Structure formats: structure tokens, C-alpha cells
Amino acid sequence: MTAPTRIKTQPPDNNIFSPFTALSVRDLSSRLQTSIESGLSAKEAVDRLVKFGPNEVKAKEETAAQILVRQWRSPFIALLVGAAVVSLALGERIDAAFIVLFVIINTLLGFYQEYRSAQALRLLKQYLKTNVTVRRDRTEQLIDSRQVVPGDMIMLKAGDTAPADVRLVEVDDLTVDESTLTGESVPITKQSGPLDHPTSDLFQAINIVFSGSTMIKGQGQGVVVATGRQSIFGSISSLATETERVTDFQQGINGFSRFILRMVAVTLGLIIIANTFLKGGAGIGEFLVFAIALAVSVIPEALPVVTTLAMSRGALHLARRKVVVKRLSAIEDLGSIEVLCTDKTGTITENNLTVSEVRGRPRNECLQAAAVGSSAVERTTDLPNSSFDVAVWQALDATGQAEVNAWAVKHVLPFDPFRRRTTVAVTRGGQWRIISRGAPEVILEHCTGLTWPARQEWLSWIEAVGRQGRRIMAVAERFFSTNPGPSDLEDEHGLSLVGMIAFHDPLKPTAASAVERAKSLGVQVKILTGDSPEVAGAVAHQVGLIAAPSRVMTGQQLFALPPPEQTATVLRQPVFARVTPEDKLRIIGLLQKQTHVGFLGEGVNDAPALKVANVSMVVAGAADIARASADIVLLQRHLQVIITGIEEGRQVFANTIKYIKATLLSNFGNFYSVAIASLLIPYLPMLPIQILLVNLLSDFPMISIAADAVDPSELRRPKSYQIREVALLATILGLVSTVFDFVFFGLFSRISPAALQTNWFIGSILTELVVIYSIRTRLPFFRAKRPPALILWLTIAAAVVTIALPLTKLGQTVFRFSRPEPIYFLWIAIIVVGYFYVTEVVKHFYYRYVVGRSRHPELAWARR
């Protein structure tokens, strides 16, 4: 799956940020009438929100009128309009009027479904809010980014996307990706000091973080100088464009559509030539209208409506389960997943840590050191954000918490997957201290004063606790008499080990059943985690993912293998530990050579893997850059809801395929039989207006297939579009339909043209209606899941209209039907029942002997 590509654009002349680049912090505060220390007051923030408006750049949404106009751009509509023009030219005003009526009905139907789907997407987008940390009334608050106003003090950290243009006043190793604005792929290191002269050049404004740019590393604080359309991002939003990604679903639909159009064009061309040769071109105008109507009848023009309706229903179903779909076609792609890669924390486990054991110095001393080593810049009575911080904070008593708050954090090197530790410099009463905490083996490497036996004892304890599924944090420190420099934080020489803390993270109650359910759907769940092999193995074993806790491989072990062995190993190995973001990206790339991969991530470092995965998923609290790369957002982090999403995707696929099969086999049969019959008799076997009426009446029940129930057997394996196999079944059953169409032809062509046209019309619709109940399942129709009431009622309604219309004056005068004799209805009923029976028999042999030999070729696994 390719990521959206942003076209590089030059920003317009928007120099709002320019004067602020050369201002000192004091002048900056004065100019924006704000306070660096306390931020804006709540009242002032409200007043400025009224003055400047919400901080948002609204995308241009498609209006109802635009959706309606798009319906008229369909080639099917163009064909029908052409037929109406030809009919009018031949003096057939009633035919022309009804063709136009059919056009209007189809257009309104497509508009209604697309408009409903657009409304559903707008509803889903309400779940997707971006929050940002600001300082107001001396308190750091998490607010909706749309509430940010000029003068707000804003805090940015790695993974955040800047919600506005911000003049930095404090940075800590802050590196920013501005490629969405400048096209420059190299990250920019930012500074907080004023420039010598104001600049309006984006590249020179190194103390400004622009709206839409992403924090790659470090953290910083600054004052908002421009929001909404006044920001650089807002000012170029009308110029920035994105290319549509072509999904597997869209590729399948496009390929299928091309196949149908080619087949129809070739067949009709031959029929027109044959008709001209056999009949000398007599009545060519009427035959041309007939040919156009015949072409329209075989083309599944309701396919976009069916797929859109099925996907929007699936999206709304998932929304009720707190799963937000950012693009509708991701629903179908979700159903194609064969491998689901995820971290274990928060998905398989609760990510609700508690301190289970403390080893090293006295318990309170270890816990206090771990709490002081938090990367939180300010500590209040509120709990910290990290689950480790919460667990440590809750394990401290009031005295211990007060001791922690006495230390002030001055410098921070945040945790990243490569360093695998957090390092902070703190001070209290002139005393300076560096605290480093993180992965035990990494912290031990930087500690001095440990004898070899003591080190081995620590490693044995780490392994034993890890086998119990406990997560471990090691804490080390070093005291300084003066403010330590950046090199002291980065090198961390001469640390003294304070101790280690073991945390218990309970399994989610639904984790084991979700893994089992995934297996039943043919989905492999693979854990990609930065945790130790012992912890990863213990958790995977508890949920039934591996038979033995030792069946774990590290990223380093995997990529030490020869390349051919790497591909085979990633397919069979379920758990990978100590993996870096680069490892995740490479693992997904290896898997994609053989399978369709879904990836659940959340951190800034997961963004590359999210962009390449076939289906990318994040949790609601994920880093902004991760959410921007994802197709699906989970408002609640449960493996169970992902599996439910996979089932929804497969239901969408199954129902789309049902519609394609049902409409193709019916239309193929009628198409060939009516086309051939037109060469055998001196009149049209069915009038153009009658052909279009067949198409209209049969489409309503066909469209309702989007809401059909799906047999459990249809959900067991990933699916992908295989045009050849779909066409094979449609052709086989289409031949059955053709045979029975010629039964109608043989019975009624000897009576009169009107009798043939009327009774073939009735038989065509009734056979199309009954075949729905055969093709909707691979099982015998009576063993399938009960169809929804909507399908039943629409089928009955269409059948009643079909039978009743030829008996009415409207049907006889407008559609030129003749009144059928009572015996004709008996003949039609016998033919329809016989057709349904033969279709069931042929279907049984097809699935048993054709499909059975290749497991399920018609709905084959995705191969890439």
C-alpha cells in the first residue's frame, strides 16, 4: 500500500511569523500580551478564540449538489442518454421519456446512497480529535487543538504535530520534520534564541515551528503566533494536494469493470455487424437503441452503490465498537488481512501497571529515584502520563511524593527505541543529579562498581522475573556539583545502580479468545515488541499464541540470518522481541512478499511501518504522525475489535461478490440469449424500454444484498478479487440461464411478438429474483443463514410489480405488454422452479469439484 504523496508547493507570501523571529522572549511576551511562566488566563483564551476563530483549516467538503452532478458523469448514464436521443429522433417519445425516467431513478438512487455514506464519514470524523498541551493560568492543560489561540504557551514533544505556528522559547534537542511544507526531507534542528534580523524564509526561521510539521526528536516550548488560515499551513492549504492511493479493493473493482466493458463492446459490435449482414440494415436506428439498452442491462451499474452501502454500513457498525475508519475502502482491505502485527502492551495486556517487586537499595529510595527520573517537566498532584510513572507514583506514600516534587527537572533526553532509556538532569538546593532509567541490560552497561558475580546475579533475576511476564525498569544515578552538560547526559559514564523495579501488567480478559478467534479466521497474530524475550514469550504463551515461552526471536537474531531464511522465518515465527522501528519496517516488508499485512502502531517511530502496511491501525492516543499515517483509529485498544473489523471487511467482500455473481450470471444469460434471438426473428425479442425495466426492477433486490447475512464459512479465509474465477462461475451459471431463456423463446415466439416480449420479460425478472437466494451462499439455499427482511420484502415487491404490470392498462399502452393468458403464468412458474433447481445442482458441483480441488480459488488468498 503506497502512502499519500504530497505535491511540493511554494508557500504564499504570508509573513505573520516573520517579525517574531528576531524578538527576545520579553519582547515576544509583550507583543502577544501573554506570559511565558503562566500562559494566558482562561478568560483571555475565550476572548481570543472569539476574535481569531477556531484553529482549523476546513477541508473543502463535497456538497450534495456535487455528489448529484457526479452521478451524471457515469458512462452508463451517457449510454442511456444516447439511447433516449436516438429514440426521440425515431419519434418514440414515450420510450425516450421512460429512458430518461430510468436515468433519473438510477441517478437519485446512487445519489442517496453516496450522500448517506458521506454523512456517515462526517459523523465518524467527529471521533478524531487532536489534543495539545498548553499552559494557562499557570497550569498545563490538555485541550482540543481547535481551541488554541495566538499567545498560548504550547508544549511539544517527539511525535506531536504542531497545531499552529509557534515561536520557540525553550528547546531540548528538538528536531522537526517540515517536509509537508518545504519538501525538504532532512529534519531541521530548532533553536530558541532570536535571530539577528527578521526573516520570512521558512528554511532560515529556525526558531519557528510551523503548523503541520512533526516533532521527530526532543521537546520544546513556545508561544503560538498564528492559527488557522493565518498559519503557514493554512495559507497553502488551497494549493496542497494529495494523490489518491489505489487500494486492493479499488484495483479489483477497476479490473472487473474493464473486463465487463471490453466483453460488452466486443459482443455488441459482432451482433450489430451480424444484424446488418443478415437484415440488410433495416431498422438500424431501432436496433441501435436496443443494443444500447442491452449493453446497459448487462453492466452492473449498481456495483458502486452496493460497495459503498456495504462499506458505510460496516464503518458504522465498527464505530459503535469504537473503531473509526478514515477511508471507507479500508473496510474491505481489512478483511483481506492474513497477518496482524501488533505490540503486546495495551492490546494483549491492559497496560495498567502495578509495582510487583523492588530489588536493590531500600524500596522507597528506588521508587523515588524512578519517579524523579520521569521526563515530565513539571510535577503536580496529578498523575503522570506514562503507565510506568503512574505505577511508581501510586507505590509512593505522601512523604515519598513530596520528596520527588522537591527535585526540578532541567534537562531531558527522552526515551527512544534505540537508546531504550530516559535520562534527566535534576536539581535541588544547588545539588545536581543525573538519573537514567530504562531497559535493564542497557542500564547495567553504563553502571560502574558492579562485580562480575553481582552482574550475573542481576541478569539471572531479570530472566526469572521476565519469565513470569513481568516488565522491568532499571534505575541508575550520578551526582554532580555543577550543572551537567549535554555530553554528560548522552554519555552517562560512571552511573551507580539504584535498583530495579518489576511491574505486573495483567492480560486483557478477551485476549486469549481474540487470538483463538483470529486463528479461526485464518489470521496470524504476530507480536513485535521492544520488551525482552522472556516477557514477550510469557505473555504470548499465556494467550495461546505459542506452545512454549521460549519460542521467541529477537530482531537482531532475525536479521543475522541469510536473506532467504529471513522470509521463511518471519512467516512461521509468531513473536519478535527487542525490535526497533527499523526492524518492524523490515519485518512487514518481508511479510508483504507473501501475505497481506495489517499493523497496529502508536508511536512516532511506528509511522514508517504504518505507511507501508496494507492496512494501518493506531489507537486514539497515538502520536499525531502515527494517526496521520493510519487508515483506522481504535478509540478503545482491544485486539477483539480488530478481529471484529476483519470480519466486517470480509462481510463487505462477500456481499460485493454476491452482487457481482448474481448480476453477471443473470445478465450474461439474458444478454446472450436476447442478442442471439434478435438475429433469429424479424422483430426485437424484447423492446428497449422493457429491457431497461427488467434492469430497474431486478436492481432493487440486488442492491439490498449489501445488507445480507453472511455464512460463517465465508469469513474463514482472507479474500481478494480474482476476476477469472468470478467470471468462470458467472459464465457457467449464465449458460444455465441462457438455456432457460431459450425455453421461454421456444414456448412464446410462436404465439406473437407481444407474447414473447411480455412473458420473457416476466420470466427474466423472476429468474433473476430467485437466483439471489441460490448465489448468496455456497451451501444449499435451505441451509444458509436466513436472509434479512429487507431482501425478502424487496423481492416480493419486485415480483408482484412484474406479474401485475402486464395486466394493467399502463403496462399495455406504455410498455407494450400483452395480457398474459392464465396458463402462461403456470408455464413461467414451472420454468422458474426448474431453473432454480438446476442452478442449485450446478452450484453444488462447481463448489465441490472445481473449487474443492484448489481449496477456494474463486476467493483466493491475496498473492503479492
Coordinates of C-alpha atoms in Angstrom, one line a residue, residues 380-700:
T380 CA 1.9 18.3 40.3
T381 CA -0.6 16.3 42.3
D382 CA -1.9 15.0 39.0
L383 CA -0.7 11.6 38.0
P384 CA 1.9 11.5 35.2
N385 CA 1.0 10.2 31.8
S386 CA 3.3 7.2 31.4
S387 CA 1.9 3.9 32.8
F388 CA 5.3 3.3 34.4
D389 CA 5.1 6.7 36.0
V390 CA 1.6 6.1 37.3
A391 CA 2.6 2.7 38.8
V392 CA 5.6 4.2 40.5
W393 CA 3.7 7.3 41.7
Q394 CA 0.9 5.2 43.2
A395 CA 3.5 3.0 45.0
L396 CA 4.9 6.0 46.8
D397 CA 3.5 7.3 50.1
A398 CA 2.8 11.0 50.6
T399 CA 6.3 11.6 52.1
G400 CA 7.9 10.0 49.1
Q401 CA 5.8 12.0 46.6
A402 CA 6.8 15.2 48.4
E403 CA 10.5 14.2 48.2
V404 CA 10.1 13.7 44.4
N405 CA 8.5 17.1 43.9
A406 CA 11.4 18.8 45.6
W407 CA 13.6 18.0 42.6
A408 CA 13.3 20.1 39.5
V409 CA 13.9 18.7 36.0
K410 CA 16.2 20.9 34.0
H411 CA 17.3 18.7 31.0
V412 CA 15.7 15.7 29.4
L413 CA 16.9 13.1 26.9
P414 CA 13.5 11.3 26.2
F415 CA 13.2 7.6 25.7
D416 CA 13.6 6.3 22.2
P417 CA 13.7 2.7 20.9
F418 CA 17.4 3.0 20.1
R419 CA 18.7 4.3 23.4
R420 CA 16.0 2.4 25.3
R421 CA 16.3 4.6 28.3
T422 CA 15.3 8.1 29.5
T423 CA 17.9 10.4 31.0
V424 CA 17.2 13.5 33.0
A425 CA 19.2 16.1 34.8
V426 CA 17.6 17.4 38.1
T427 CA 18.5 19.8 40.8
R428 CA 17.6 20.6 44.4
G429 CA 19.2 23.2 46.6
G430 CA 22.3 23.5 44.5
Q431 CA 22.7 19.8 44.2
W432 CA 22.8 18.2 40.7
R433 CA 21.9 14.7 39.7
I434 CA 21.6 12.7 36.5
I435 CA 19.1 9.8 36.6
S436 CA 18.8 7.2 33.8
R437 CA 16.1 4.6 33.7
G438 CA 15.1 2.0 31.1
A439 CA 15.9 -1.5 29.8
P440 CA 17.9 -3.4 32.5
E441 CA 20.6 -4.7 30.2
V442 CA 21.2 -1.2 28.8
I443 CA 21.4 0.5 32.2
L444 CA 23.8 -2.2 33.5
E445 CA 26.2 -1.5 30.6
H446 CA 26.5 2.1 31.9
C447 CA 27.0 1.3 35.6
T448 CA 30.3 1.0 37.3
G449 CA 31.2 -0.7 40.6
L450 CA 29.4 -3.9 39.9
T451 CA 31.5 -7.1 40.2
W452 CA 31.1 -9.9 37.6
P453 CA 29.2 -12.2 40.1
A454 CA 26.9 -9.3 41.1
R455 CA 26.2 -8.5 37.4
Q456 CA 25.4 -12.2 36.7
E457 CA 23.1 -12.3 39.7
W458 CA 21.2 -9.3 38.4
L459 CA 20.9 -10.9 34.9
S460 CA 19.6 -14.2 36.4
W461 CA 16.9 -12.2 38.4
I462 CA 15.9 -10.3 35.2
E463 CA 15.5 -13.6 33.3
A464 CA 13.5 -15.2 36.1
V465 CA 11.1 -12.3 36.6
G466 CA 10.7 -11.9 32.8
R467 CA 9.5 -15.5 32.5
Q468 CA 6.6 -14.5 34.8
G469 CA 5.6 -11.9 32.3
R470 CA 6.8 -9.0 34.5
R471 CA 8.2 -5.8 32.9
I472 CA 11.4 -4.4 34.4
M473 CA 12.8 -0.9 34.8
A474 CA 16.3 -0.4 35.9
V475 CA 17.3 2.9 37.6
A476 CA 20.8 4.4 37.9
E477 CA 22.2 7.8 39.0
R478 CA 25.2 10.0 39.3
F479 CA 25.7 13.2 41.4
F480 CA 27.3 16.4 40.1
S481 CA 28.5 19.5 41.9
T482 CA 27.6 21.7 38.9
N483 CA 25.1 21.7 36.1
P484 CA 25.9 18.7 33.9
G485 CA 26.4 19.4 30.3
P486 CA 24.8 17.7 27.3
S487 CA 27.7 15.3 26.9
D488 CA 27.1 14.1 30.5
L489 CA 23.5 13.2 29.6
E490 CA 24.4 11.5 26.4
D491 CA 27.5 9.5 27.5
E492 CA 26.2 8.7 31.0
H493 CA 29.6 7.4 32.3
G494 CA 30.1 6.3 35.9
L495 CA 26.4 5.6 36.8
S496 CA 25.6 3.9 40.1
L497 CA 22.9 1.3 40.0
V498 CA 20.0 2.3 42.4
G499 CA 17.9 -0.8 41.7
M500 CA 15.3 -2.5 39.5
I501 CA 11.5 -2.4 39.7
A502 CA 9.3 -5.2 38.4
F503 CA 5.8 -4.3 37.1
H504 CA 2.8 -6.6 36.6
D505 CA 0.7 -5.9 33.5
P506 CA -2.4 -8.2 33.5
L507 CA -3.7 -9.8 30.4
K508 CA -6.9 -8.4 28.9
P509 CA -9.8 -10.8 29.6
T510 CA -10.6 -11.0 25.9
A511 CA -7.0 -11.5 24.7
A512 CA -6.9 -15.3 24.6
S513 CA -10.3 -15.6 22.9
A514 CA -9.4 -12.9 20.4
V515 CA -6.2 -14.9 19.4
E516 CA -8.3 -18.0 19.1
R517 CA -10.9 -16.2 17.0
A518 CA -8.1 -14.8 14.8
K519 CA -6.9 -18.3 14.1
S520 CA -10.4 -19.4 13.1
L521 CA -10.4 -16.6 10.6
G522 CA -7.1 -17.7 9.1
V523 CA -5.3 -14.6 10.6
Q524 CA -1.8 -15.0 12.1
V525 CA -1.2 -12.7 15.1
K526 CA 2.4 -11.7 15.4
I527 CA 3.8 -9.7 18.3
L528 CA 6.5 -7.2 17.5
T529 CA 7.7 -5.7 20.8
G530 CA 10.6 -3.8 22.3
D531 CA 10.3 -5.9 25.5
S532 CA 12.7 -8.7 26.5
P533 CA 12.3 -12.2 25.0
E534 CA 11.3 -13.5 28.4
V535 CA 8.4 -11.1 28.9
A536 CA 7.2 -11.4 25.3
G537 CA 7.3 -15.2 25.5
A538 CA 5.5 -15.4 28.8
V539 CA 2.6 -13.2 27.5
A540 CA 2.4 -14.9 24.2
H541 CA 2.3 -18.3 25.9
Q542 CA -0.5 -17.2 28.3
V543 CA -2.8 -16.2 25.4
G544 CA -2.1 -19.3 23.4
L545 CA 0.0 -17.7 20.7
I546 CA 3.0 -20.1 21.2
A547 CA 3.3 -23.5 22.7
A548 CA 6.4 -22.7 24.7
P549 CA 7.6 -19.4 26.2
S550 CA 11.0 -19.9 24.7
R551 CA 9.7 -19.7 21.1
V552 CA 10.7 -16.1 20.7
M553 CA 13.3 -14.4 18.4
T554 CA 14.9 -11.0 18.7
G555 CA 15.2 -8.6 15.9
Q556 CA 18.9 -8.9 16.0
Q557 CA 18.7 -12.7 15.7
L558 CA 16.3 -12.5 12.7
F559 CA 18.4 -10.2 10.6
A560 CA 21.6 -12.1 11.4
L561 CA 20.1 -14.9 9.2
P562 CA 20.8 -15.1 5.4
P563 CA 18.1 -13.1 3.4
P564 CA 16.3 -16.2 2.1
E565 CA 15.9 -17.6 5.6
Q566 CA 14.6 -14.3 6.9
T567 CA 11.5 -14.5 4.7
A568 CA 10.7 -18.1 5.8
T569 CA 11.3 -17.2 9.4
V570 CA 9.0 -14.2 9.6
L571 CA 6.2 -16.3 8.2
R572 CA 6.5 -19.1 10.8
Q573 CA 7.7 -17.1 13.8
P574 CA 4.9 -15.6 15.9
V575 CA 6.9 -13.4 18.4
F576 CA 9.7 -11.0 17.9
A577 CA 11.3 -9.2 20.9
R578 CA 13.7 -6.3 21.3
V579 CA 12.7 -5.0 17.8
T580 CA 13.5 -1.4 16.8
P581 CA 11.3 0.7 14.4
E582 CA 13.6 -0.2 11.6
D583 CA 13.2 -3.9 12.4
K584 CA 9.4 -3.5 12.3
L585 CA 9.6 -1.9 8.9
R586 CA 11.8 -4.7 7.6
I587 CA 9.6 -7.5 9.1
I588 CA 6.5 -6.0 7.5
G589 CA 8.3 -5.7 4.2
L590 CA 9.4 -9.4 4.3
L591 CA 5.8 -10.5 5.2
Q592 CA 4.3 -8.5 2.3
K593 CA 6.2 -10.6 -0.2
Q594 CA 3.9 -13.4 0.7
T595 CA 0.9 -12.1 2.6
H596 CA -1.5 -9.1 3.2
V597 CA -0.3 -7.4 6.4
G598 CA -2.1 -5.3 9.0
F599 CA -0.1 -3.3 11.5
L600 CA -1.2 -1.7 14.8
G601 CA 1.2 1.0 16.0
E602 CA 1.1 4.2 18.1
G603 CA 4.5 5.9 18.4
V604 CA 6.3 8.4 16.2
N605 CA 8.7 5.6 15.3
D606 CA 5.8 3.4 14.0
A607 CA 5.0 5.9 11.2
P608 CA 7.2 4.3 8.6
A609 CA 5.7 0.8 9.2
L610 CA 2.2 2.2 9.2
K611 CA 2.8 3.8 5.8
V612 CA 3.9 0.6 4.2
A613 CA 1.4 -1.8 5.8
N614 CA -1.6 -2.9 3.7
V615 CA -3.9 -1.8 6.5
S616 CA -2.6 0.5 9.2
M617 CA -4.2 1.0 12.6
V618 CA -3.5 3.2 15.6
V619 CA -5.0 3.9 18.9
A620 CA -6.7 7.2 19.7
G621 CA -3.9 8.3 21.9
A622 CA -1.2 7.6 19.3
A623 CA 1.4 10.2 18.2
D624 CA -0.1 12.7 15.7
I625 CA 2.3 11.5 12.9
A626 CA 1.1 7.9 13.5
R627 CA -2.5 8.8 13.4
A628 CA -1.9 10.7 10.1
S629 CA -0.4 7.6 8.6
A630 CA -3.2 5.3 9.7
D631 CA -6.3 4.0 7.9
I632 CA -8.2 3.0 11.1
V633 CA -8.2 4.5 14.6
L634 CA -9.2 2.5 17.6
L635 CA -10.8 4.5 20.3
Q636 CA -10.5 1.5 22.6
R637 CA -7.4 -0.6 22.4
H638 CA -8.6 -4.2 22.1
L639 CA -7.4 -7.0 19.9
Q640 CA -11.0 -8.1 19.8
V641 CA -12.3 -5.1 18.0
I642 CA -9.6 -5.5 15.3
I643 CA -10.8 -9.1 14.7
T644 CA -14.4 -7.8 14.5
G645 CA -13.2 -5.3 11.9
I646 CA -11.6 -8.1 9.9
E647 CA -15.0 -9.9 10.0
E648 CA -16.8 -6.8 8.8
G649 CA -14.3 -6.4 5.9
R650 CA -15.0 -10.0 4.9
Q651 CA -18.7 -9.5 5.0
V652 CA -18.3 -6.5 2.8
F653 CA -16.3 -8.5 0.4
A654 CA -18.7 -11.5 0.5
N655 CA -21.7 -9.3 -0.2
T656 CA -20.0 -7.4 -3.0
I657 CA -19.0 -10.7 -4.7
K658 CA -22.6 -12.0 -4.2
Y659 CA -23.9 -9.0 -6.1
I660 CA -21.3 -9.4 -8.9
K661 CA -22.1 -13.1 -9.3
A662 CA -25.9 -12.6 -9.2
T663 CA -26.0 -9.7 -11.6
L664 CA -23.4 -11.3 -14.0
L665 CA -25.0 -14.7 -14.3
S666 CA -28.4 -13.2 -14.8
N667 CA -27.3 -10.5 -17.1
F668 CA -24.9 -12.7 -19.1
G669 CA -27.7 -15.2 -19.7
N670 CA -30.2 -12.6 -20.8
F671 CA -27.6 -10.7 -22.7
Y672 CA -26.5 -13.6 -24.9
S673 CA -29.9 -15.1 -25.3
V674 CA -31.7 -11.9 -26.2
A675 CA -28.8 -10.8 -28.5
I676 CA -28.8 -14.1 -30.4
A677 CA -32.6 -14.3 -30.5
S678 CA -32.6 -10.8 -32.2
L679 CA -30.8 -12.5 -35.1
L680 CA -33.3 -15.3 -35.5
I681 CA -36.6 -13.4 -35.7
P682 CA -37.7 -10.4 -37.7
Y683 CA -38.6 -8.4 -34.6
L684 CA -36.9 -7.5 -31.4
P685 CA -37.3 -10.2 -28.7
M686 CA -37.6 -7.6 -26.1
L687 CA -38.2 -3.8 -26.5
P688 CA -35.5 -1.4 -25.2
I689 CA -37.9 0.1 -22.7
Q690 CA -38.7 -3.5 -21.5
I691 CA -35.0 -4.3 -21.1
L692 CA -34.4 -1.2 -19.0
L693 CA -37.5 -2.1 -16.9
V694 CA -36.0 -5.5 -16.3
N695 CA -32.8 -3.9 -15.2
L696 CA -34.6 -1.5 -12.8
L697 CA -36.9 -3.9 -11.1
S698 CA -34.2 -6.5 -10.5
D699 CA -31.7 -3.9 -9.2
F700 CA -33.6 -3.0 -6.1

